[in-house]
Tab-separated table of C-alpha atoms and ligand atoms in Angstrom:
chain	number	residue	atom	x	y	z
A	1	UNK	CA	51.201	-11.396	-48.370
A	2	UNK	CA	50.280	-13.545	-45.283
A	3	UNK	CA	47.234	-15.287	-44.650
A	4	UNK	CA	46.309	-16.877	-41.599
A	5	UNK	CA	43.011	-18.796	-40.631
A	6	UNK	CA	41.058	-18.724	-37.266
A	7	UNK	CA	44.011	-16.881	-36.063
A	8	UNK	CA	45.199	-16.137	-32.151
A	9	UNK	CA	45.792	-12.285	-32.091
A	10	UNK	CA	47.425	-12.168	-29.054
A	11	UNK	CA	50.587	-11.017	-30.468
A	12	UNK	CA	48.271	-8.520	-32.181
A	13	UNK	CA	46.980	-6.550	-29.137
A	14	UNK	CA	49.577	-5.219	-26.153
A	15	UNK	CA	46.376	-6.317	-23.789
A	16	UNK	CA	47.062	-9.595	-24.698
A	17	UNK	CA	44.115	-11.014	-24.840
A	18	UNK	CA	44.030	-14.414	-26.139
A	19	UNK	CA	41.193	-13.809	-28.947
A	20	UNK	CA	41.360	-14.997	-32.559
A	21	UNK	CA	39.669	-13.963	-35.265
A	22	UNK	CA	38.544	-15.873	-38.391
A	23	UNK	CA	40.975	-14.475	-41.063
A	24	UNK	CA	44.429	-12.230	-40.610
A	25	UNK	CA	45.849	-11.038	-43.311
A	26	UNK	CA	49.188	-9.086	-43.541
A	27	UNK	CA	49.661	-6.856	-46.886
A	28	UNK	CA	53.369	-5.890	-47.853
A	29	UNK	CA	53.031	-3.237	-50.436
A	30	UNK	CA	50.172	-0.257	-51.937
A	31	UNK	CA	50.017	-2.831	-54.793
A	32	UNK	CA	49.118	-5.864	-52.753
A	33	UNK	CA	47.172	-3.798	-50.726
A	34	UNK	CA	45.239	-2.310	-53.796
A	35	UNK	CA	44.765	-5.387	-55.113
A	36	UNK	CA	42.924	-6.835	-51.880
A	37	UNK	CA	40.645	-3.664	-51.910
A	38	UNK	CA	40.066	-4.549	-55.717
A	39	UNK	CA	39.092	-8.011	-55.122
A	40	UNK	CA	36.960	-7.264	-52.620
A	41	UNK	CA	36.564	-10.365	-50.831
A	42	UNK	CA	37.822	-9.419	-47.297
A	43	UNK	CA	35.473	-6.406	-47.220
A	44	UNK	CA	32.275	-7.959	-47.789
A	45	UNK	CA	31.798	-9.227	-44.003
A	46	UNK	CA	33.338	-7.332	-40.691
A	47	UNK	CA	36.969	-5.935	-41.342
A	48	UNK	CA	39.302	-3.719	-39.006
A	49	UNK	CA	42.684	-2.550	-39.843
A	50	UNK	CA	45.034	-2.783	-36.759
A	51	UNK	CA	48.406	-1.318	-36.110
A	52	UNK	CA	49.964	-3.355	-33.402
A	53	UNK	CA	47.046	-3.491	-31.334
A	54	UNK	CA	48.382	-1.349	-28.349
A	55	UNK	CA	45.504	0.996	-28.331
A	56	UNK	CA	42.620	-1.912	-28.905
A	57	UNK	CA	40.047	-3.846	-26.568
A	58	UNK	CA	38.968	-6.868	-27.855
A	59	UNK	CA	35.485	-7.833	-25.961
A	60	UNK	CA	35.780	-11.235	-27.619
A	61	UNK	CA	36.542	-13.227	-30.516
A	62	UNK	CA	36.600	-11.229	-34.015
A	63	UNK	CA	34.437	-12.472	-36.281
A	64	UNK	CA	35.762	-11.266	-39.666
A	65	UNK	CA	39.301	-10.093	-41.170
A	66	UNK	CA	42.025	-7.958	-39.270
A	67	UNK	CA	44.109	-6.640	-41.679
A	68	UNK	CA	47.671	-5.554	-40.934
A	69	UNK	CA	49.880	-3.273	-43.088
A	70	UNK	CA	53.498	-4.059	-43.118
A	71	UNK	CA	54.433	-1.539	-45.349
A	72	UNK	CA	58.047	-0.542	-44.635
A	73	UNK	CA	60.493	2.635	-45.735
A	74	UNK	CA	61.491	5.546	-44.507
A	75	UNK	CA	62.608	8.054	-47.726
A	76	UNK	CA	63.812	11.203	-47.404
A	77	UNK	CA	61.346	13.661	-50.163
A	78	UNK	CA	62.312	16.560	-49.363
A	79	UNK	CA	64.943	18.778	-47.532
A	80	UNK	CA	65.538	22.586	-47.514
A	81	UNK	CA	68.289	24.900	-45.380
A	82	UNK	CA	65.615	24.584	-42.193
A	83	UNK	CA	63.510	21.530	-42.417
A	84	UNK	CA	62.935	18.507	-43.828
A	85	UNK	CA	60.013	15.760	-45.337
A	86	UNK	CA	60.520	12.339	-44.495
A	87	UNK	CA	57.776	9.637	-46.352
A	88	UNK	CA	56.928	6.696	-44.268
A	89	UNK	CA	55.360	3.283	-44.609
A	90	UNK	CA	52.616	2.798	-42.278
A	91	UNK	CA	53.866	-0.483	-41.144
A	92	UNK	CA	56.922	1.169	-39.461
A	93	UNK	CA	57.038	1.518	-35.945
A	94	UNK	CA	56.636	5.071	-34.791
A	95	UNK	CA	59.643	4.733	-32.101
A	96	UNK	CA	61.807	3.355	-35.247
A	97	UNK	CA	61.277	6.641	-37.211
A	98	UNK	CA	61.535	8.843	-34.002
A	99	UNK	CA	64.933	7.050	-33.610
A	100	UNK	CA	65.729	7.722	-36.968
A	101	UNK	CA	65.091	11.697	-36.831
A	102	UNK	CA	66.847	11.757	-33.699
A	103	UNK	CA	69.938	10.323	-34.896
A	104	UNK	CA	69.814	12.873	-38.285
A	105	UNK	CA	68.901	16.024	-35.523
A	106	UNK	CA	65.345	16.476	-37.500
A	107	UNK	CA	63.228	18.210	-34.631
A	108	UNK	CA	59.636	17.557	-33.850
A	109	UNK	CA	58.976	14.220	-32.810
A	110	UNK	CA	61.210	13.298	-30.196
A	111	UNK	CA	58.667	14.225	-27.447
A	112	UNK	CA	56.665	11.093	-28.747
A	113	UNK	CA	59.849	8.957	-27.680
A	114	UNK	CA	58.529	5.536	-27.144
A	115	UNK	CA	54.801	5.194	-27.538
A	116	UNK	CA	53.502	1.881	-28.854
A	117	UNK	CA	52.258	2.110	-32.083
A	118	UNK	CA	52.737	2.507	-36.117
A	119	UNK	CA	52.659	5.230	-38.374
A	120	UNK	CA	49.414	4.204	-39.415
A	121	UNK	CA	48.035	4.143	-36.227
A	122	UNK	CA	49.689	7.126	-35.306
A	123	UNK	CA	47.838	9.148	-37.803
A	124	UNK	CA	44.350	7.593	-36.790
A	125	UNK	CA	45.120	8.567	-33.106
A	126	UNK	CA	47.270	11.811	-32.904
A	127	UNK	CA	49.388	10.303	-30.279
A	128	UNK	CA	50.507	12.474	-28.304
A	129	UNK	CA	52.639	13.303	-24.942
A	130	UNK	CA	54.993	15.746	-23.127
A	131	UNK	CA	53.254	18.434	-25.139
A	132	UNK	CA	53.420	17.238	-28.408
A	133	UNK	CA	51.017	15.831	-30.891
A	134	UNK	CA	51.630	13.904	-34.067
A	135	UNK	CA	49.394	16.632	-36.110
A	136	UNK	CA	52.178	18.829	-35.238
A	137	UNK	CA	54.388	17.164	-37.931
A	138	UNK	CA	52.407	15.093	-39.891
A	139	UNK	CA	52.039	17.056	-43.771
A	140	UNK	CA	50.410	14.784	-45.802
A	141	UNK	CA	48.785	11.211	-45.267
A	142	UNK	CA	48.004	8.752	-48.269
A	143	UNK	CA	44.992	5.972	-48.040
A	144	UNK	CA	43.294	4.186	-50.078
A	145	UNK	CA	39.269	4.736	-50.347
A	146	UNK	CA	38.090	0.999	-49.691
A	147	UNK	CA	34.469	2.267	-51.477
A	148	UNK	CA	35.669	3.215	-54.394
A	149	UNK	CA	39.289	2.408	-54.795
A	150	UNK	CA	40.875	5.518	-54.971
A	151	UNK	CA	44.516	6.620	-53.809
A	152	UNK	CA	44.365	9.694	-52.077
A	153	UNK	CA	46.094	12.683	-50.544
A	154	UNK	CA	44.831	14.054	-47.466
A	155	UNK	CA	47.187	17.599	-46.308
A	156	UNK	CA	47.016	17.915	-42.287
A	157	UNK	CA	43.879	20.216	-42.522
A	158	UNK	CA	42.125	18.096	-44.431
A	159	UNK	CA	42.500	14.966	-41.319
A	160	UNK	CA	40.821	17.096	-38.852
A	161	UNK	CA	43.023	16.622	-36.023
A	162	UNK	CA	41.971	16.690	-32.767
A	163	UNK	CA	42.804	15.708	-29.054
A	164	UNK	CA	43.568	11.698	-29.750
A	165	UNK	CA	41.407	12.190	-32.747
A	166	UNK	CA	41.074	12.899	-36.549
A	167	UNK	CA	38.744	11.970	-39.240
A	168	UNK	CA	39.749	8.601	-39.837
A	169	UNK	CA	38.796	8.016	-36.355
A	170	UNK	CA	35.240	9.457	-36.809
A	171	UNK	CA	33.543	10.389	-39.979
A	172	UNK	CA	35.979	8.130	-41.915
A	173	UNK	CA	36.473	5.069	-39.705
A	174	UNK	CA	36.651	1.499	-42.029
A	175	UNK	CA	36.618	3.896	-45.252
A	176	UNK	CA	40.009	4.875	-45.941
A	177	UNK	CA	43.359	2.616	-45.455
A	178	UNK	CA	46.571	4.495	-44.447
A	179	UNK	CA	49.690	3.574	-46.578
A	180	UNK	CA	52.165	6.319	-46.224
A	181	UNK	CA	52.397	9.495	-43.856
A	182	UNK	CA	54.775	11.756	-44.813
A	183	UNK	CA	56.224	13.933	-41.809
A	184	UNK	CA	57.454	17.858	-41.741
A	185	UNK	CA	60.613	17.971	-39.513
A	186	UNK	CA	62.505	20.953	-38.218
A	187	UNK	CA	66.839	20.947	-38.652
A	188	UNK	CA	66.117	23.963	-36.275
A	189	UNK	CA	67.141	23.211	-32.614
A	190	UNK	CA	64.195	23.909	-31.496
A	191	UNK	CA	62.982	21.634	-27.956
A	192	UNK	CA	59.625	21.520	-26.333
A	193	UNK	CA	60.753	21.148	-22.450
A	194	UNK	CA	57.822	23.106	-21.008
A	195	UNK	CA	55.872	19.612	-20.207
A	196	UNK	CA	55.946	17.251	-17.242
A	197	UNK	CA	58.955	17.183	-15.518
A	198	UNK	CA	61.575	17.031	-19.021
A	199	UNK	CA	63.286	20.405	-17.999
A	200	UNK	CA	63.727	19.060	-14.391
A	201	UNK	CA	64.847	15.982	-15.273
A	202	UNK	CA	67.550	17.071	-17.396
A	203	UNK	CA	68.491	20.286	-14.694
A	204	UNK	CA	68.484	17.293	-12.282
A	205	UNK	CA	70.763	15.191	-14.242
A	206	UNK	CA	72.985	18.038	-15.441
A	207	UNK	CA	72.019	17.073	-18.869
A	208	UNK	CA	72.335	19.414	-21.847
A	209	UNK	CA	69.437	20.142	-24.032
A	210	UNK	CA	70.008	18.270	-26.945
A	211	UNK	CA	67.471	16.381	-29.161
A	212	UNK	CA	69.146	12.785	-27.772
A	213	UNK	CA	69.161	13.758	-24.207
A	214	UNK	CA	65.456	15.028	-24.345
A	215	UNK	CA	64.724	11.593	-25.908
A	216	UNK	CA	66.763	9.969	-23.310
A	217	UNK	CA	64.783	11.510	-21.002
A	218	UNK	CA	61.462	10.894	-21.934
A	219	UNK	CA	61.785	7.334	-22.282
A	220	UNK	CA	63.532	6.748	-19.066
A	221	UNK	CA	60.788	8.844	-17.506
A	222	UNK	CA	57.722	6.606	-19.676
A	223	UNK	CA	59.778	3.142	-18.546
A	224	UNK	CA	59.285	4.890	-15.062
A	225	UNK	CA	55.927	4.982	-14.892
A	226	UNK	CA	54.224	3.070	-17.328
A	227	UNK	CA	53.860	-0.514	-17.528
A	228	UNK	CA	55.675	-2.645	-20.401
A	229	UNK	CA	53.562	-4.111	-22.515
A	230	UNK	CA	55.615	-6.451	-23.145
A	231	UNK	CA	55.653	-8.124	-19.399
A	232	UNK	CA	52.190	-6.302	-18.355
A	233	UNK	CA	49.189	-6.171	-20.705
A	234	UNK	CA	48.152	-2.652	-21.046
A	235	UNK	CA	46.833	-0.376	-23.786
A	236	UNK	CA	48.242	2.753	-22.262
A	237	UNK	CA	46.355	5.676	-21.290
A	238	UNK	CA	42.511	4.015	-20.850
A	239	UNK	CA	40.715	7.244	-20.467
A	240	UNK	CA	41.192	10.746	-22.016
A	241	UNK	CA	41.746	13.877	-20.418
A	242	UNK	CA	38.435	15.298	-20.272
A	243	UNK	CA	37.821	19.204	-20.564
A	244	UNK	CA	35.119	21.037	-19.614
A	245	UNK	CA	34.180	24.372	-19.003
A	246	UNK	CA	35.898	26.906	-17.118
A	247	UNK	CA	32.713	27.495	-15.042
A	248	UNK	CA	32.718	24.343	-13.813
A	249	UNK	CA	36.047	24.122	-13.231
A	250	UNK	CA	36.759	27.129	-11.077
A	251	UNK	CA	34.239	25.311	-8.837
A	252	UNK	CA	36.040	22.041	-8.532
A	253	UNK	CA	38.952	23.743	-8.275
A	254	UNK	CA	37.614	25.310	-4.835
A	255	UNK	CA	36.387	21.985	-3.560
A	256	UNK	CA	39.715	20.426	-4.750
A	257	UNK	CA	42.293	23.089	-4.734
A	258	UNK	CA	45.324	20.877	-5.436
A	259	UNK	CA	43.676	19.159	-8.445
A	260	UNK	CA	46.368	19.702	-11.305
A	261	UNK	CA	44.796	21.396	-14.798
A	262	UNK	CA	45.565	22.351	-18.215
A	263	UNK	CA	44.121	25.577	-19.649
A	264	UNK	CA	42.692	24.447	-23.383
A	265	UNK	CA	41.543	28.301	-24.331
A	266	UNK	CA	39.417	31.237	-23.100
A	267	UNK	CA	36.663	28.864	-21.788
A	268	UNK	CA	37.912	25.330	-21.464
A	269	UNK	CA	40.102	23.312	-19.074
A	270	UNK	CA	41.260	19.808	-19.266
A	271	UNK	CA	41.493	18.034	-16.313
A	272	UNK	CA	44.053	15.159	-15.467
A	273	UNK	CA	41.722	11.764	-15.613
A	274	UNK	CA	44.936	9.824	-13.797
A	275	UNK	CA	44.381	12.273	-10.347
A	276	UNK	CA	40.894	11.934	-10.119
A	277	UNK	CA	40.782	8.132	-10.283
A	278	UNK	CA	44.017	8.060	-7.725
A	279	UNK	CA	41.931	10.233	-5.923
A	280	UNK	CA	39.073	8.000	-6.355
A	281	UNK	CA	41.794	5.442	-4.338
A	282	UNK	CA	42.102	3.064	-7.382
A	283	UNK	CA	45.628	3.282	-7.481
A	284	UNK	CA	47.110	-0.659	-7.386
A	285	UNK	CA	43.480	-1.713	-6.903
A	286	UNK	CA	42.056	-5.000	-8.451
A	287	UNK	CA	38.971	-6.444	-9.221
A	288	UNK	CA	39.127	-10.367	-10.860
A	289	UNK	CA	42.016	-10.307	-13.332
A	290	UNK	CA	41.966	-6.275	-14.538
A	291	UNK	CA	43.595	-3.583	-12.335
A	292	UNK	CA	44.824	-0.425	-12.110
A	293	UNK	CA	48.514	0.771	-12.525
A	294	UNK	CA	50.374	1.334	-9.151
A	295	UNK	CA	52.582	4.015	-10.518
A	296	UNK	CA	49.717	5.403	-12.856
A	297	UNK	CA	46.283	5.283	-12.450
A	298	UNK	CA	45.136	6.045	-15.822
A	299	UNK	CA	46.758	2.720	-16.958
A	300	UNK	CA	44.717	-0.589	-16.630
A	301	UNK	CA	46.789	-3.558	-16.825
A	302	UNK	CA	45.741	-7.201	-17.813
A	303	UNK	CA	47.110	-9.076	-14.547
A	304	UNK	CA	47.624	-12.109	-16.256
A	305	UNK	CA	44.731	-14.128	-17.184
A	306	UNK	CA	41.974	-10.825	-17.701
A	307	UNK	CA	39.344	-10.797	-20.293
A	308	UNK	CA	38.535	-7.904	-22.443
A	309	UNK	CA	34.845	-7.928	-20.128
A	310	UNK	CA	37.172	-7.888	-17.331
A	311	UNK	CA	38.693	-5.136	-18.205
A	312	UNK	CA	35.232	-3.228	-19.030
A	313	UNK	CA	34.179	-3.682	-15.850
A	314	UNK	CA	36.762	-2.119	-13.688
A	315	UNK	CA	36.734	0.621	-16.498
A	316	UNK	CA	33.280	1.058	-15.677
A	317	UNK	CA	32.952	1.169	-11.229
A	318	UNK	CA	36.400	3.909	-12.358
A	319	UNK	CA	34.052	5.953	-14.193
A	320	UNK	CA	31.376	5.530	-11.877
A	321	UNK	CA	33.462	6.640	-8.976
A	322	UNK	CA	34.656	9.803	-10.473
A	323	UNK	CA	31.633	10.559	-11.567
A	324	UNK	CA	30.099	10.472	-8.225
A	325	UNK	CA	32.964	12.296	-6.344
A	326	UNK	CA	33.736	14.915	-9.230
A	327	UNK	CA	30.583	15.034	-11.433
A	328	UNK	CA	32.873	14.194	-14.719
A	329	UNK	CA	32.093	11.610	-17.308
A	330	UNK	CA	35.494	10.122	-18.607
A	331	UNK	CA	35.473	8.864	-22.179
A	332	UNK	CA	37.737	5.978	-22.827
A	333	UNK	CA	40.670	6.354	-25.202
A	334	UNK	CA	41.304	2.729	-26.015
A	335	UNK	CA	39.226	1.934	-28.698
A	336	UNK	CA	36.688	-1.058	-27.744
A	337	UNK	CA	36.016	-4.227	-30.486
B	401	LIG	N1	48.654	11.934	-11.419
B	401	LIG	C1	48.155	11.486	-10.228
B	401	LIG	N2	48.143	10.139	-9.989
B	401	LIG	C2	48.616	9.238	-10.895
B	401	LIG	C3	49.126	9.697	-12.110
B	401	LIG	C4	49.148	11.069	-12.357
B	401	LIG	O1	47.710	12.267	-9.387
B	401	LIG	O2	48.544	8.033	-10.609
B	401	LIG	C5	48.628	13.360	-11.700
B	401	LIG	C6	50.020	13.875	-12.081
B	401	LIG	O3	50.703	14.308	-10.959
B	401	LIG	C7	49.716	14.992	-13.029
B	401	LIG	C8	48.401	14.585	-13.671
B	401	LIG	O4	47.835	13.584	-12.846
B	401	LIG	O5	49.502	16.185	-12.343
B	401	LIG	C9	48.572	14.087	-15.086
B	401	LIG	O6	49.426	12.991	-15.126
B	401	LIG	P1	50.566	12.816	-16.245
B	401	LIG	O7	51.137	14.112	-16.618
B	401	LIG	O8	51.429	11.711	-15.777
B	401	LIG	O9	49.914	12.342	-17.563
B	401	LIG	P2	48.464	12.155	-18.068
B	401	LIG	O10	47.707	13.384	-18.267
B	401	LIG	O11	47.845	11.182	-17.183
B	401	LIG	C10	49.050	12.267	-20.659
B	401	LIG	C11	48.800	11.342	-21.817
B	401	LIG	C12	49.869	10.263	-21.866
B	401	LIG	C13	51.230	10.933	-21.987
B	401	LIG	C14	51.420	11.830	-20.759
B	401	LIG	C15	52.711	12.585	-20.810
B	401	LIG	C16	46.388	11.331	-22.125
B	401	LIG	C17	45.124	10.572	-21.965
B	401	LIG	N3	47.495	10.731	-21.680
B	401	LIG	O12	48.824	11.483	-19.490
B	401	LIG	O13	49.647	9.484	-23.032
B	401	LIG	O14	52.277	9.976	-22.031
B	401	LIG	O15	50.346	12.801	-20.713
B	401	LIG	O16	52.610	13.613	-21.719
B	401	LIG	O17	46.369	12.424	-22.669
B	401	LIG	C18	48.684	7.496	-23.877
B	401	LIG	O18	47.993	8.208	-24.608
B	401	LIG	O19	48.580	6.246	-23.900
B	401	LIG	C19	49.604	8.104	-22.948
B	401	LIG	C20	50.329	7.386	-22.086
């Protein structure tokens, strides 16, 4: 177990923000983990249990404990003639395990080639991209209840899974602690190309479909058109997609015929946040240290020296501006501190 005191998380959040927070401390095990819960100590004041940041905005300093799992192992439970179960420590990184699967042909999760995050995160979130979701594999997820100790089993159904969300985002947030997530995989060739431009770009670079060249694709496409973390602060998508209803929508549609959409069901339509803010002509803009993407405007970047109030504040004139040109209220998808 590591402890650290008034602690700089900027290796912490993919923002990188230079904020600290009064205690860090890094668990390796359920048992250590447990045993932190049991004590009690680190939960009596403000707590937050981070993956690796890439989907946080810190305002400012933290004043309490960030706790970090760095529970590791990937064990194979489970395996029948068409699929497989694959157990997973939270602590992981989600591209490591994709990597994994890929390299074993276990389908289902190589559309979520090379987004930031860990499996603990992962199943907070439902990541998701090119079509796919992580609630479309995950089968079971284990926590620990932080009120009253207990391990628990939660089956898919029972997380509530929905667009970038589940119950451990909303009715559950700071009660439960991920340790394990244990993922259903498919030994089925089965591919999801139908999103984006993956068929395309594998036609285009004469490309079978295999479950390595779809993977191939996808993250030469993401290193495309998002910004690394790693050089550019960013927390990824900063806004969700937002849907509304299809009455509303047929008459955008007619004032803005080209405006790309996504049927949801019967009566609802999602609508791409990214064009309306390009449309909105914030595409490469700036204001102070914050700024938007040039290649993707639903991506605010840290330009180098940018607060987490910085960063607010362009978020905000953004959702001011599309709310005055399209009449839509966007709802961030970064998760504010
Ligand atoms: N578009 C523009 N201008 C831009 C960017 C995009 O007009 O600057 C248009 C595109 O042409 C497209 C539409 O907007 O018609 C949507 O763009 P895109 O398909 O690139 O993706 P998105 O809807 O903006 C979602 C996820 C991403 C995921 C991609 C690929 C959300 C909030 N974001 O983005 O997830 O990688 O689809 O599947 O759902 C993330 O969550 O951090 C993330 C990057």
């Amino acid at each position: 177990m590591k402890t650290r005191h008034d602690y700089s998380l900027l290796a912490h959040n993919t923002f990188h923000f230079d904020v600290r927070c009064k205690l860090f401390v890094e668990y390796e095990t359920e048992d250590e983990l447990k045993q932190l819960i049991d004590e009690g100590t680190y939960f009596q004041g403000p707590w937050l249990h981070i993956g690796c940041g890439s989907n946080l905005l810190f305002r400012a300093d933290y004043p309490g404990t960030i706790l970090h799992s760095a529970i590791k192992g990937m064990e194979l439970i489970d395996e029948k003639e068409t699929n497989v179960l694959v157990r997973v420590g939270a602590g992981e990184l989600f591209d490591d395990f994709i990597a994994r699967c890929v390299s074993r042909h276990w389908y289902g999760a190589e559309n979520l080639s090379l987004i930031p995050g860990e499996v603990g995160s992962s199943a907070v979130q439902n990541i998701g991209a090119y079509g796919a979701e992580v609630k479309d594999i995950v089968h079971t997820v284990e926590a620990i209840d932080v009120e009253n100790h207990d391990s628990r089993v939660f089956s898919r159904e029972e997380c509530g899974y929905a667009y970038r969300s589940s119950r451990f985002k909303r009715e559950w947030a700071g009660r439960y602690i991920i340790t394990h997530v244990t993922f259903h995989l498919s030994k089925r060739p089965i591919l999801n190309l139908d999103y984006g431009n993956v068929r395309d770009e594998l036609n285009r670079q004469q490309l079978d479909s295999t479950i390595e060249n779809v993977r191939n694709v996808i993250m030469n496409i993401r290193r495309e058109k998002l910004p690394d973390p790693d050089v550019t602060g960013n927390a990824g998508s900063f806004f969700m997609n937002p849907v509304i209803g299809r009455q509303r929508f047929e008459l955008l549609h007619e004032a803005y015929p080209d405006m790309p959409y996504y049927d949801v069901d019967e009566d609802n339509v999602k609508v791409p946040a990214a064009w309306m803010i390009d449309r909105c002509g914030w595409k490469g803009q700036r204001l102070g240290n914050a700024g938007v993407h040039n290649k993707q405007a639903l991506i605010l970047v840290n330009c180098g020296q940018a607060t987490g109030q910085e960063v607010i504040a362009l978020a905000k004139e953004i959702q001011y501006s599309v709310f005055q040109q399209f009449g839509i209220n966007m709802e961030p998808e970064v998760n504010f501190v």
